[in-house]
mmCIF file with all atom_site columns, C-alpha atoms in Angstrom:
data_model
loop_
_atom_site.group_PDB
_atom_site.id
_atom_site.type_symbol
_atom_site.label_atom_id
_atom_site.label_alt_id
_atom_site.label_comp_id
_atom_site.label_asym_id
_atom_site.label_entity_id
_atom_site.label_seq_id
_atom_site.pdbx_PDB_ins_code
_atom_site.Cartn_x
_atom_site.Cartn_y
_atom_site.Cartn_z
_atom_site.occupancy
_atom_site.B_iso_or_equiv
_atom_site.pdbx_formal_charge
_atom_site.auth_seq_id
_atom_site.auth_comp_id
_atom_site.auth_asym_id
_atom_site.auth_atom_id
_atom_site.pdbx_PDB_model_num
ATOM 1   C CA . UNK A 1 1   ? 23.818 132.044 20.376  1.00 0.00 ? 1   UNK A CA 1
ATOM 2   C CA . UNK A 1 2   ? 22.453 130.860 23.753  1.00 0.00 ? 2   UNK A CA 1
ATOM 3   C CA . UNK A 1 3   ? 23.391 127.696 25.644  1.00 0.00 ? 3   UNK A CA 1
ATOM 4   C CA . UNK A 1 4   ? 20.233 125.832 24.604  1.00 0.00 ? 4   UNK A CA 1
ATOM 5   C CA . UNK A 1 5   ? 20.938 126.386 20.892  1.00 0.00 ? 5   UNK A CA 1
ATOM 6   C CA . UNK A 1 6   ? 24.557 125.252 21.324  1.00 0.00 ? 6   UNK A CA 1
ATOM 7   C CA . UNK A 1 7   ? 23.378 122.064 23.072  1.00 0.00 ? 7   UNK A CA 1
ATOM 8   C CA . UNK A 1 8   ? 20.842 121.434 20.293  1.00 0.00 ? 8   UNK A CA 1
ATOM 9   C CA . UNK A 1 9   ? 23.545 121.907 17.647  1.00 0.00 ? 9   UNK A CA 1
ATOM 10  C CA . UNK A 1 10  ? 25.900 119.528 19.467  1.00 0.00 ? 10  UNK A CA 1
ATOM 11  C CA . UNK A 1 11  ? 23.141 116.925 19.809  1.00 0.00 ? 11  UNK A CA 1
ATOM 12  C CA . UNK A 1 12  ? 22.291 117.293 16.108  1.00 0.00 ? 12  UNK A CA 1
ATOM 13  C CA . UNK A 1 13  ? 25.963 116.869 15.167  1.00 0.00 ? 13  UNK A CA 1
ATOM 14  C CA . UNK A 1 14  ? 26.230 113.826 17.440  1.00 0.00 ? 14  UNK A CA 1
ATOM 15  C CA . UNK A 1 15  ? 23.143 112.169 15.915  1.00 0.00 ? 15  UNK A CA 1
ATOM 16  C CA . UNK A 1 16  ? 24.341 112.973 12.367  1.00 0.00 ? 16  UNK A CA 1
ATOM 17  C CA . UNK A 1 17  ? 27.763 111.416 13.033  1.00 0.00 ? 17  UNK A CA 1
ATOM 18  C CA . UNK A 1 18  ? 26.142 108.458 14.805  1.00 0.00 ? 18  UNK A CA 1
ATOM 19  C CA . UNK A 1 19  ? 23.976 107.795 11.730  1.00 0.00 ? 19  UNK A CA 1
ATOM 20  C CA . UNK A 1 20  ? 27.077 108.185 9.530   1.00 0.00 ? 20  UNK A CA 1
ATOM 21  C CA . UNK A 1 21  ? 28.855 105.397 11.473  1.00 0.00 ? 21  UNK A CA 1
ATOM 22  C CA . UNK A 1 22  ? 25.738 103.164 11.480  1.00 0.00 ? 22  UNK A CA 1
ATOM 23  C CA . UNK A 1 23  ? 25.248 103.640 7.732   1.00 0.00 ? 23  UNK A CA 1
ATOM 24  C CA . UNK A 1 24  ? 28.905 103.045 6.775   1.00 0.00 ? 24  UNK A CA 1
ATOM 25  C CA . UNK A 1 25  ? 29.391 100.093 9.131   1.00 0.00 ? 25  UNK A CA 1
ATOM 26  C CA . UNK A 1 26  ? 26.262 98.311  7.868   1.00 0.00 ? 26  UNK A CA 1
ATOM 27  C CA . UNK A 1 27  ? 27.619 98.235  4.303   1.00 0.00 ? 27  UNK A CA 1
ATOM 28  C CA . UNK A 1 28  ? 31.116 97.185  5.377   1.00 0.00 ? 28  UNK A CA 1
ATOM 29  C CA . UNK A 1 29  ? 31.487 94.069  3.246   1.00 0.00 ? 29  UNK A CA 1
ATOM 30  C CA . UNK A 1 30  ? 35.019 93.241  2.205   1.00 0.00 ? 30  UNK A CA 1
ATOM 31  C CA . UNK A 1 31  ? 37.239 95.065  4.655   1.00 0.00 ? 31  UNK A CA 1
ATOM 32  C CA . UNK A 1 32  ? 38.419 98.572  5.384   1.00 0.00 ? 32  UNK A CA 1
ATOM 33  C CA . UNK A 1 33  ? 39.969 99.812  2.153   1.00 0.00 ? 33  UNK A CA 1
ATOM 34  C CA . UNK A 1 34  ? 36.820 99.036  0.175   1.00 0.00 ? 34  UNK A CA 1
ATOM 35  C CA . UNK A 1 35  ? 34.935 101.535 2.383   1.00 0.00 ? 35  UNK A CA 1
ATOM 36  C CA . UNK A 1 36  ? 37.455 104.381 2.128   1.00 0.00 ? 36  UNK A CA 1
ATOM 37  C CA . UNK A 1 37  ? 35.913 105.818 -1.085  1.00 0.00 ? 37  UNK A CA 1
ATOM 38  C CA . UNK A 1 38  ? 32.487 105.914 0.597   1.00 0.00 ? 38  UNK A CA 1
ATOM 39  C CA . UNK A 1 39  ? 33.888 107.545 3.754   1.00 0.00 ? 39  UNK A CA 1
ATOM 40  C CA . UNK A 1 40  ? 35.770 110.053 1.548   1.00 0.00 ? 40  UNK A CA 1
ATOM 41  C CA . UNK A 1 41  ? 32.606 110.850 -0.406  1.00 0.00 ? 41  UNK A CA 1
ATOM 42  C CA . UNK A 1 42  ? 30.514 111.387 2.748   1.00 0.00 ? 42  UNK A CA 1
ATOM 43  C CA . UNK A 1 43  ? 32.975 112.987 5.191   1.00 0.00 ? 43  UNK A CA 1
ATOM 44  C CA . UNK A 1 44  ? 35.100 115.090 2.810   1.00 0.00 ? 44  UNK A CA 1
ATOM 45  C CA . UNK A 1 45  ? 33.139 115.809 -0.383  1.00 0.00 ? 45  UNK A CA 1
ATOM 46  C CA . UNK A 1 46  ? 29.493 116.013 0.782   1.00 0.00 ? 46  UNK A CA 1
ATOM 47  C CA . UNK A 1 47  ? 29.667 117.071 4.441   1.00 0.00 ? 47  UNK A CA 1
ATOM 48  C CA . UNK A 1 48  ? 33.126 118.671 4.729   1.00 0.00 ? 48  UNK A CA 1
ATOM 49  C CA . UNK A 1 49  ? 33.677 117.307 8.253   1.00 0.00 ? 49  UNK A CA 1
ATOM 50  C CA . UNK A 1 50  ? 37.385 116.803 7.574   1.00 0.00 ? 50  UNK A CA 1
ATOM 51  C CA . UNK A 1 51  ? 39.726 118.143 4.899   1.00 0.00 ? 51  UNK A CA 1
ATOM 52  C CA . UNK A 1 52  ? 41.250 116.057 2.098   1.00 0.00 ? 52  UNK A CA 1
ATOM 53  C CA . UNK A 1 53  ? 44.636 116.492 3.793   1.00 0.00 ? 53  UNK A CA 1
ATOM 54  C CA . UNK A 1 54  ? 43.239 115.059 7.065   1.00 0.00 ? 54  UNK A CA 1
ATOM 55  C CA . UNK A 1 55  ? 41.715 112.157 5.137   1.00 0.00 ? 55  UNK A CA 1
ATOM 56  C CA . UNK A 1 56  ? 45.000 111.402 3.332   1.00 0.00 ? 56  UNK A CA 1
ATOM 57  C CA . UNK A 1 57  ? 46.937 111.430 6.605   1.00 0.00 ? 57  UNK A CA 1
ATOM 58  C CA . UNK A 1 58  ? 44.269 109.253 8.234   1.00 0.00 ? 58  UNK A CA 1
ATOM 59  C CA . UNK A 1 59  ? 44.398 106.816 5.311   1.00 0.00 ? 59  UNK A CA 1
ATOM 60  C CA . UNK A 1 60  ? 48.155 106.351 5.734   1.00 0.00 ? 60  UNK A CA 1
ATOM 61  C CA . UNK A 1 61  ? 47.893 106.088 9.517   1.00 0.00 ? 61  UNK A CA 1
ATOM 62  C CA . UNK A 1 62  ? 45.024 103.562 9.527   1.00 0.00 ? 62  UNK A CA 1
ATOM 63  C CA . UNK A 1 63  ? 46.902 101.315 7.090   1.00 0.00 ? 63  UNK A CA 1
ATOM 64  C CA . UNK A 1 64  ? 49.962 101.356 9.349   1.00 0.00 ? 64  UNK A CA 1
ATOM 65  C CA . UNK A 1 65  ? 48.013 100.564 12.528  1.00 0.00 ? 65  UNK A CA 1
ATOM 66  C CA . UNK A 1 66  ? 46.678 97.094  13.394  1.00 0.00 ? 66  UNK A CA 1
ATOM 67  C CA . UNK A 1 67  ? 42.915 96.618  13.409  1.00 0.00 ? 67  UNK A CA 1
ATOM 68  C CA . UNK A 1 68  ? 40.040 97.532  11.074  1.00 0.00 ? 68  UNK A CA 1
ATOM 69  C CA . UNK A 1 69  ? 41.031 100.624 9.074   1.00 0.00 ? 69  UNK A CA 1
ATOM 70  C CA . UNK A 1 70  ? 37.436 101.632 8.244   1.00 0.00 ? 70  UNK A CA 1
ATOM 71  C CA . UNK A 1 71  ? 36.531 101.752 11.950  1.00 0.00 ? 71  UNK A CA 1
ATOM 72  C CA . UNK A 1 72  ? 39.653 103.797 12.690  1.00 0.00 ? 72  UNK A CA 1
ATOM 73  C CA . UNK A 1 73  ? 38.817 106.231 9.883   1.00 0.00 ? 73  UNK A CA 1
ATOM 74  C CA . UNK A 1 74  ? 35.214 106.632 11.103  1.00 0.00 ? 74  UNK A CA 1
ATOM 75  C CA . UNK A 1 75  ? 36.544 107.256 14.623  1.00 0.00 ? 75  UNK A CA 1
ATOM 76  C CA . UNK A 1 76  ? 38.929 109.886 13.212  1.00 0.00 ? 76  UNK A CA 1
ATOM 77  C CA . UNK A 1 77  ? 36.044 111.693 11.479  1.00 0.00 ? 77  UNK A CA 1
ATOM 78  C CA . UNK A 1 78  ? 33.884 111.592 14.645  1.00 0.00 ? 78  UNK A CA 1
ATOM 79  C CA . UNK A 1 79  ? 36.716 112.755 16.917  1.00 0.00 ? 79  UNK A CA 1
ATOM 80  C CA . UNK A 1 80  ? 37.622 115.622 14.560  1.00 0.00 ? 80  UNK A CA 1
ATOM 81  C CA . UNK A 1 81  ? 34.007 116.802 14.535  1.00 0.00 ? 81  UNK A CA 1
ATOM 82  C CA . UNK A 1 82  ? 32.812 116.009 18.090  1.00 0.00 ? 82  UNK A CA 1
ATOM 83  C CA . UNK A 1 83  ? 35.971 115.848 20.198  1.00 0.00 ? 83  UNK A CA 1
ATOM 84  C CA . UNK A 1 84  ? 37.651 112.789 21.716  1.00 0.00 ? 84  UNK A CA 1
ATOM 85  C CA . UNK A 1 85  ? 34.980 111.698 24.230  1.00 0.00 ? 85  UNK A CA 1
ATOM 86  C CA . UNK A 1 86  ? 31.820 112.140 22.133  1.00 0.00 ? 86  UNK A CA 1
ATOM 87  C CA . UNK A 1 87  ? 33.628 110.976 19.001  1.00 0.00 ? 87  UNK A CA 1
ATOM 88  C CA . UNK A 1 88  ? 34.504 107.652 20.637  1.00 0.00 ? 88  UNK A CA 1
ATOM 89  C CA . UNK A 1 89  ? 30.951 107.297 22.047  1.00 0.00 ? 89  UNK A CA 1
ATOM 90  C CA . UNK A 1 90  ? 29.414 107.928 18.589  1.00 0.00 ? 90  UNK A CA 1
ATOM 91  C CA . UNK A 1 91  ? 31.750 105.365 16.999  1.00 0.00 ? 91  UNK A CA 1
ATOM 92  C CA . UNK A 1 92  ? 31.095 102.648 19.611  1.00 0.00 ? 92  UNK A CA 1
ATOM 93  C CA . UNK A 1 93  ? 27.304 103.134 19.534  1.00 0.00 ? 93  UNK A CA 1
ATOM 94  C CA . UNK A 1 94  ? 27.341 103.360 15.733  1.00 0.00 ? 94  UNK A CA 1
ATOM 95  C CA . UNK A 1 95  ? 29.051 100.001 15.174  1.00 0.00 ? 95  UNK A CA 1
ATOM 96  C CA . UNK A 1 96  ? 26.767 98.154  17.614  1.00 0.00 ? 96  UNK A CA 1
ATOM 97  C CA . UNK A 1 97  ? 23.979 97.428  15.030  1.00 0.00 ? 97  UNK A CA 1
ATOM 98  C CA . UNK A 1 98  ? 26.667 96.155  12.630  1.00 0.00 ? 98  UNK A CA 1
ATOM 99  C CA . UNK A 1 99  ? 28.034 93.756  15.259  1.00 0.00 ? 99  UNK A CA 1
ATOM 100 C CA . UNK A 1 100 ? 24.538 92.419  16.056  1.00 0.00 ? 100 UNK A CA 1
ATOM 101 C CA . UNK A 1 101 ? 23.573 92.025  12.384  1.00 0.00 ? 101 UNK A CA 1
ATOM 102 C CA . UNK A 1 102 ? 26.738 90.227  11.294  1.00 0.00 ? 102 UNK A CA 1
ATOM 103 C CA . UNK A 1 103 ? 26.822 88.018  14.377  1.00 0.00 ? 103 UNK A CA 1
ATOM 104 C CA . UNK A 1 104 ? 23.263 86.936  13.486  1.00 0.00 ? 104 UNK A CA 1
ATOM 105 C CA . UNK A 1 105 ? 24.279 86.387  9.835   1.00 0.00 ? 105 UNK A CA 1
ATOM 106 C CA . UNK A 1 106 ? 27.295 84.355  10.952  1.00 0.00 ? 106 UNK A CA 1
ATOM 107 C CA . UNK A 1 107 ? 25.031 82.012  12.934  1.00 0.00 ? 107 UNK A CA 1
ATOM 108 C CA . UNK A 1 108 ? 22.526 81.734  10.044  1.00 0.00 ? 108 UNK A CA 1
ATOM 109 C CA . UNK A 1 109 ? 25.062 80.975  7.267   1.00 0.00 ? 109 UNK A CA 1
ATOM 110 C CA . UNK A 1 110 ? 26.983 78.364  9.261   1.00 0.00 ? 110 UNK A CA 1
ATOM 111 C CA . UNK A 1 111 ? 24.726 75.627  7.880   1.00 0.00 ? 111 UNK A CA 1
ATOM 112 C CA . UNK A 1 112 ? 24.673 76.870  4.265   1.00 0.00 ? 112 UNK A CA 1
ATOM 113 C CA . UNK A 1 113 ? 26.547 74.825  1.614   1.00 0.00 ? 113 UNK A CA 1
ATOM 114 C CA . UNK A 1 114 ? 29.966 76.311  0.786   1.00 0.00 ? 114 UNK A CA 1
ATOM 115 C CA . UNK A 1 115 ? 29.097 76.865  -2.920  1.00 0.00 ? 115 UNK A CA 1
ATOM 116 C CA . UNK A 1 116 ? 26.623 79.607  -1.935  1.00 0.00 ? 116 UNK A CA 1
ATOM 117 C CA . UNK A 1 117 ? 29.256 81.349  0.171   1.00 0.00 ? 117 UNK A CA 1
ATOM 118 C CA . UNK A 1 118 ? 31.774 81.197  -2.710  1.00 0.00 ? 118 UNK A CA 1
ATOM 119 C CA . UNK A 1 119 ? 29.239 82.834  -5.074  1.00 0.00 ? 119 UNK A CA 1
ATOM 120 C CA . UNK A 1 120 ? 28.472 85.500  -2.466  1.00 0.00 ? 120 UNK A CA 1
ATOM 121 C CA . UNK A 1 121 ? 32.196 86.217  -1.941  1.00 0.00 ? 121 UNK A CA 1
ATOM 122 C CA . UNK A 1 122 ? 32.812 86.543  -5.696  1.00 0.00 ? 122 UNK A CA 1
ATOM 123 C CA . UNK A 1 123 ? 30.014 89.113  -5.946  1.00 0.00 ? 123 UNK A CA 1
ATOM 124 C CA . UNK A 1 124 ? 31.489 91.088  -3.033  1.00 0.00 ? 124 UNK A CA 1
ATOM 125 C CA . UNK A 1 125 ? 35.039 90.994  -4.469  1.00 0.00 ? 125 UNK A CA 1
ATOM 126 C CA . UNK A 1 126 ? 33.796 92.270  -7.854  1.00 0.00 ? 126 UNK A CA 1
ATOM 127 C CA . UNK A 1 127 ? 32.034 95.156  -6.115  1.00 0.00 ? 127 UNK A CA 1
ATOM 128 C CA . UNK A 1 128 ? 35.121 95.995  -4.034  1.00 0.00 ? 128 UNK A CA 1
ATOM 129 C CA . UNK A 1 129 ? 37.391 96.057  -7.105  1.00 0.00 ? 129 UNK A CA 1
ATOM 130 C CA . UNK A 1 130 ? 34.946 98.394  -8.869  1.00 0.00 ? 130 UNK A CA 1
ATOM 131 C CA . UNK A 1 131 ? 34.783 100.736 -5.851  1.00 0.00 ? 131 UNK A CA 1
ATOM 132 C CA . UNK A 1 132 ? 38.583 100.848 -5.491  1.00 0.00 ? 132 UNK A CA 1
ATOM 133 C CA . UNK A 1 133 ? 39.060 101.576 -9.206  1.00 0.00 ? 133 UNK A CA 1
ATOM 134 C CA . UNK A 1 134 ? 36.520 104.397 -8.877  1.00 0.00 ? 134 UNK A CA 1
ATOM 135 C CA . UNK A 1 135 ? 38.432 105.747 -5.859  1.00 0.00 ? 135 UNK A CA 1
ATOM 136 C CA . UNK A 1 136 ? 41.706 105.695 -7.854  1.00 0.00 ? 136 UNK A CA 1
ATOM 137 C CA . UNK A 1 137 ? 40.009 107.589 -10.686 1.00 0.00 ? 137 UNK A CA 1
ATOM 138 C CA . UNK A 1 138 ? 38.647 110.246 -8.278  1.00 0.00 ? 138 UNK A CA 1
ATOM 139 C CA . UNK A 1 139 ? 42.136 110.792 -6.807  1.00 0.00 ? 139 UNK A CA 1
ATOM 140 C CA . UNK A 1 140 ? 43.703 110.964 -10.275 1.00 0.00 ? 140 UNK A CA 1
ATOM 141 C CA . UNK A 1 141 ? 41.060 113.419 -11.518 1.00 0.00 ? 141 UNK A CA 1
ATOM 142 C CA . UNK A 1 142 ? 41.486 115.744 -8.516  1.00 0.00 ? 142 UNK A CA 1
ATOM 143 C CA . UNK A 1 143 ? 45.321 115.778 -8.514  1.00 0.00 ? 143 UNK A CA 1
ATOM 144 C CA . UNK A 1 144 ? 46.280 114.914 -12.114 1.00 0.00 ? 144 UNK A CA 1
ATOM 145 C CA . UNK A 1 145 ? 48.017 118.276 -12.675 1.00 0.00 ? 145 UNK A CA 1
ATOM 146 C CA . UNK A 1 146 ? 50.156 118.084 -9.530  1.00 0.00 ? 146 UNK A CA 1
ATOM 147 C CA . UNK A 1 147 ? 51.148 114.398 -9.466  1.00 0.00 ? 147 UNK A CA 1
ATOM 148 C CA . UNK A 1 148 ? 53.803 112.500 -11.393 1.00 0.00 ? 148 UNK A CA 1
ATOM 149 C CA . UNK A 1 149 ? 51.847 110.180 -13.709 1.00 0.00 ? 149 UNK A CA 1
ATOM 150 C CA . UNK A 1 150 ? 54.652 107.610 -13.956 1.00 0.00 ? 150 UNK A CA 1
ATOM 151 C CA . UNK A 1 151 ? 54.852 107.293 -10.156 1.00 0.00 ? 151 UNK A CA 1
ATOM 152 C CA . UNK A 1 152 ? 51.042 107.194 -9.820  1.00 0.00 ? 152 UNK A CA 1
ATOM 153 C CA . UNK A 1 153 ? 50.515 104.422 -12.390 1.00 0.00 ? 153 UNK A CA 1
ATOM 154 C CA . UNK A 1 154 ? 53.512 102.425 -11.127 1.00 0.00 ? 154 UNK A CA 1
ATOM 155 C CA . UNK A 1 155 ? 52.231 102.494 -7.538  1.00 0.00 ? 155 UNK A CA 1
ATOM 156 C CA . UNK A 1 156 ? 48.669 101.727 -8.703  1.00 0.00 ? 156 UNK A CA 1
ATOM 157 C CA . UNK A 1 157 ? 49.666 98.706  -10.828 1.00 0.00 ? 157 UNK A CA 1
ATOM 158 C CA . UNK A 1 158 ? 52.077 97.339  -8.215  1.00 0.00 ? 158 UNK A CA 1
ATOM 159 C CA . UNK A 1 159 ? 49.414 97.728  -5.503  1.00 0.00 ? 159 UNK A CA 1
ATOM 160 C CA . UNK A 1 160 ? 46.853 95.777  -7.527  1.00 0.00 ? 160 UNK A CA 1
ATOM 161 C CA . UNK A 1 161 ? 49.428 93.108  -8.420  1.00 0.00 ? 161 UNK A CA 1
ATOM 162 C CA . UNK A 1 162 ? 50.363 92.804  -4.738  1.00 0.00 ? 162 UNK A CA 1
ATOM 163 C CA . UNK A 1 163 ? 46.709 92.449  -3.672  1.00 0.00 ? 163 UNK A CA 1
ATOM 164 C CA . UNK A 1 164 ? 45.855 89.944  -6.422  1.00 0.00 ? 164 UNK A CA 1
ATOM 165 C CA . UNK A 1 165 ? 48.921 87.681  -6.450  1.00 0.00 ? 165 UNK A CA 1
ATOM 166 C CA . UNK A 1 166 ? 50.258 87.719  -2.869  1.00 0.00 ? 166 UNK A CA 1
ATOM 167 C CA . UNK A 1 167 ? 48.084 85.398  -0.752  1.00 0.00 ? 167 UNK A CA 1
ATOM 168 C CA . UNK A 1 168 ? 46.687 86.185  2.690   1.00 0.00 ? 168 UNK A CA 1
ATOM 169 C CA . UNK A 1 169 ? 48.017 86.542  5.411   1.00 0.00 ? 169 UNK A CA 1
ATOM 170 C CA . UNK A 1 170 ? 51.249 87.704  3.698   1.00 0.00 ? 170 UNK A CA 1
ATOM 171 C CA . UNK A 1 171 ? 49.671 90.646  1.837   1.00 0.00 ? 171 UNK A CA 1
ATOM 172 C CA . UNK A 1 172 ? 49.823 93.035  4.782   1.00 0.00 ? 172 UNK A CA 1
ATOM 173 C CA . UNK A 1 173 ? 49.216 96.697  3.901   1.00 0.00 ? 173 UNK A CA 1
ATOM 174 C CA . UNK A 1 174 ? 52.372 97.793  5.716   1.00 0.00 ? 174 UNK A CA 1
ATOM 175 C CA . UNK A 1 175 ? 54.685 95.821  3.366   1.00 0.00 ? 175 UNK A CA 1
ATOM 176 C CA . UNK A 1 176 ? 54.217 97.994  0.214   1.00 0.00 ? 176 UNK A CA 1
ATOM 177 C CA . UNK A 1 177 ? 54.351 101.127 2.367   1.00 0.00 ? 177 UNK A CA 1
ATOM 178 C CA . UNK A 1 178 ? 57.702 100.030 3.832   1.00 0.00 ? 178 UNK A CA 1
ATOM 179 C CA . UNK A 1 179 ? 58.976 99.144  0.337   1.00 0.00 ? 179 UNK A CA 1
ATOM 180 C CA . UNK A 1 180 ? 58.026 102.611 -0.974  1.00 0.00 ? 180 UNK A CA 1
ATOM 181 C CA . UNK A 1 181 ? 59.658 104.284 2.062   1.00 0.00 ? 181 UNK A CA 1
ATOM 182 C CA . UNK A 1 182 ? 62.809 102.223 1.464   1.00 0.00 ? 182 UNK A CA 1
ATOM 183 C CA . UNK A 1 183 ? 62.956 103.118 -2.263  1.00 0.00 ? 183 UNK A CA 1
ATOM 184 C CA . UNK A 1 184 ? 62.413 106.825 -1.582  1.00 0.00 ? 184 UNK A CA 1
ATOM 185 C CA . UNK A 1 185 ? 65.032 106.771 1.200   1.00 0.00 ? 185 UNK A CA 1
ATOM 186 C CA . UNK A 1 186 ? 67.600 105.143 -1.110  1.00 0.00 ? 186 UNK A CA 1
ATOM 187 C CA . UNK A 1 187 ? 66.854 107.674 -3.881  1.00 0.00 ? 187 UNK A CA 1
ATOM 188 C CA . UNK A 1 188 ? 67.015 110.581 -1.431  1.00 0.00 ? 188 UNK A CA 1
ATOM 189 C CA . UNK A 1 189 ? 70.360 109.429 0.030   1.00 0.00 ? 189 UNK A CA 1
ATOM 190 C CA . UNK A 1 190 ? 71.767 108.770 -3.452  1.00 0.00 ? 190 UNK A CA 1
ATOM 191 C CA . UNK A 1 191 ? 70.802 112.266 -4.655  1.00 0.00 ? 191 UNK A CA 1
ATOM 192 C CA . UNK A 1 192 ? 72.228 113.797 -1.499  1.00 0.00 ? 192 UNK A CA 1
ATOM 193 C CA . UNK A 1 193 ? 75.490 111.847 -1.918  1.00 0.00 ? 193 UNK A CA 1
ATOM 194 C CA . UNK A 1 194 ? 75.703 112.798 -5.617  1.00 0.00 ? 194 UNK A CA 1
ATOM 195 C CA . UNK A 1 195 ? 75.079 116.471 -4.843  1.00 0.00 ? 195 UNK A CA 1
ATOM 196 C CA . UNK A 1 196 ? 77.766 116.429 -2.153  1.00 0.00 ? 196 UNK A CA 1
ATOM 197 C CA . UNK A 1 197 ? 80.201 114.701 -4.506  1.00 0.00 ? 197 UNK A CA 1
ATOM 198 C CA . UNK A 1 198 ? 79.553 117.226 -7.312  1.00 0.00 ? 198 UNK A CA 1
ATOM 199 C CA . UNK A 1 199 ? 80.022 120.079 -4.847  1.00 0.00 ? 199 UNK A CA 1
ATOM 200 C CA . UNK A 1 200 ? 83.396 118.755 -3.605  1.00 0.00 ? 200 UNK A CA 1
ATOM 201 C CA . UNK A 1 201 ? 84.616 118.248 -7.203  1.00 0.00 ? 201 UNK A CA 1
#
């Protein structure tokens, strides 16, 4: 393959990833986690730009880091496919139309009565809940033979309860992650202590 063909392929990859960021960012109503199923569907299932393992690790990492998780996940996909420099360029250029559109919308809706905004928000929240439930089902369907169902359903129900009943800004994503790490650490240390005790007896 000659240099010209390689350059054409790289440019095609760059434009494809740029359109991916534009497309995902323009439908980004409701925050980062509501977009993760769409990013998963595009980047892992349809295009195969990153593996499911990379996506899972990115999902954990983006929820631990401050800032918009959907933007971080899109940057991860672009960097994995294009390299650090061009991945960052594609992400920055890709979110620019989103910034312009929503800045314009922000100015336009400032004078709207609040009842219209409440109705709009309710519609968005219903859509987000549906998308997240679909995402949970996809994960369960793919890994149902390898995962512990009790743990899966417990984490799922507690996560939804946490999101629904703990008000903002206290419902930070890092809190349930730290709780799960703490519980697993306690169980691990208890099992280790019990094993050591049984061995000495």
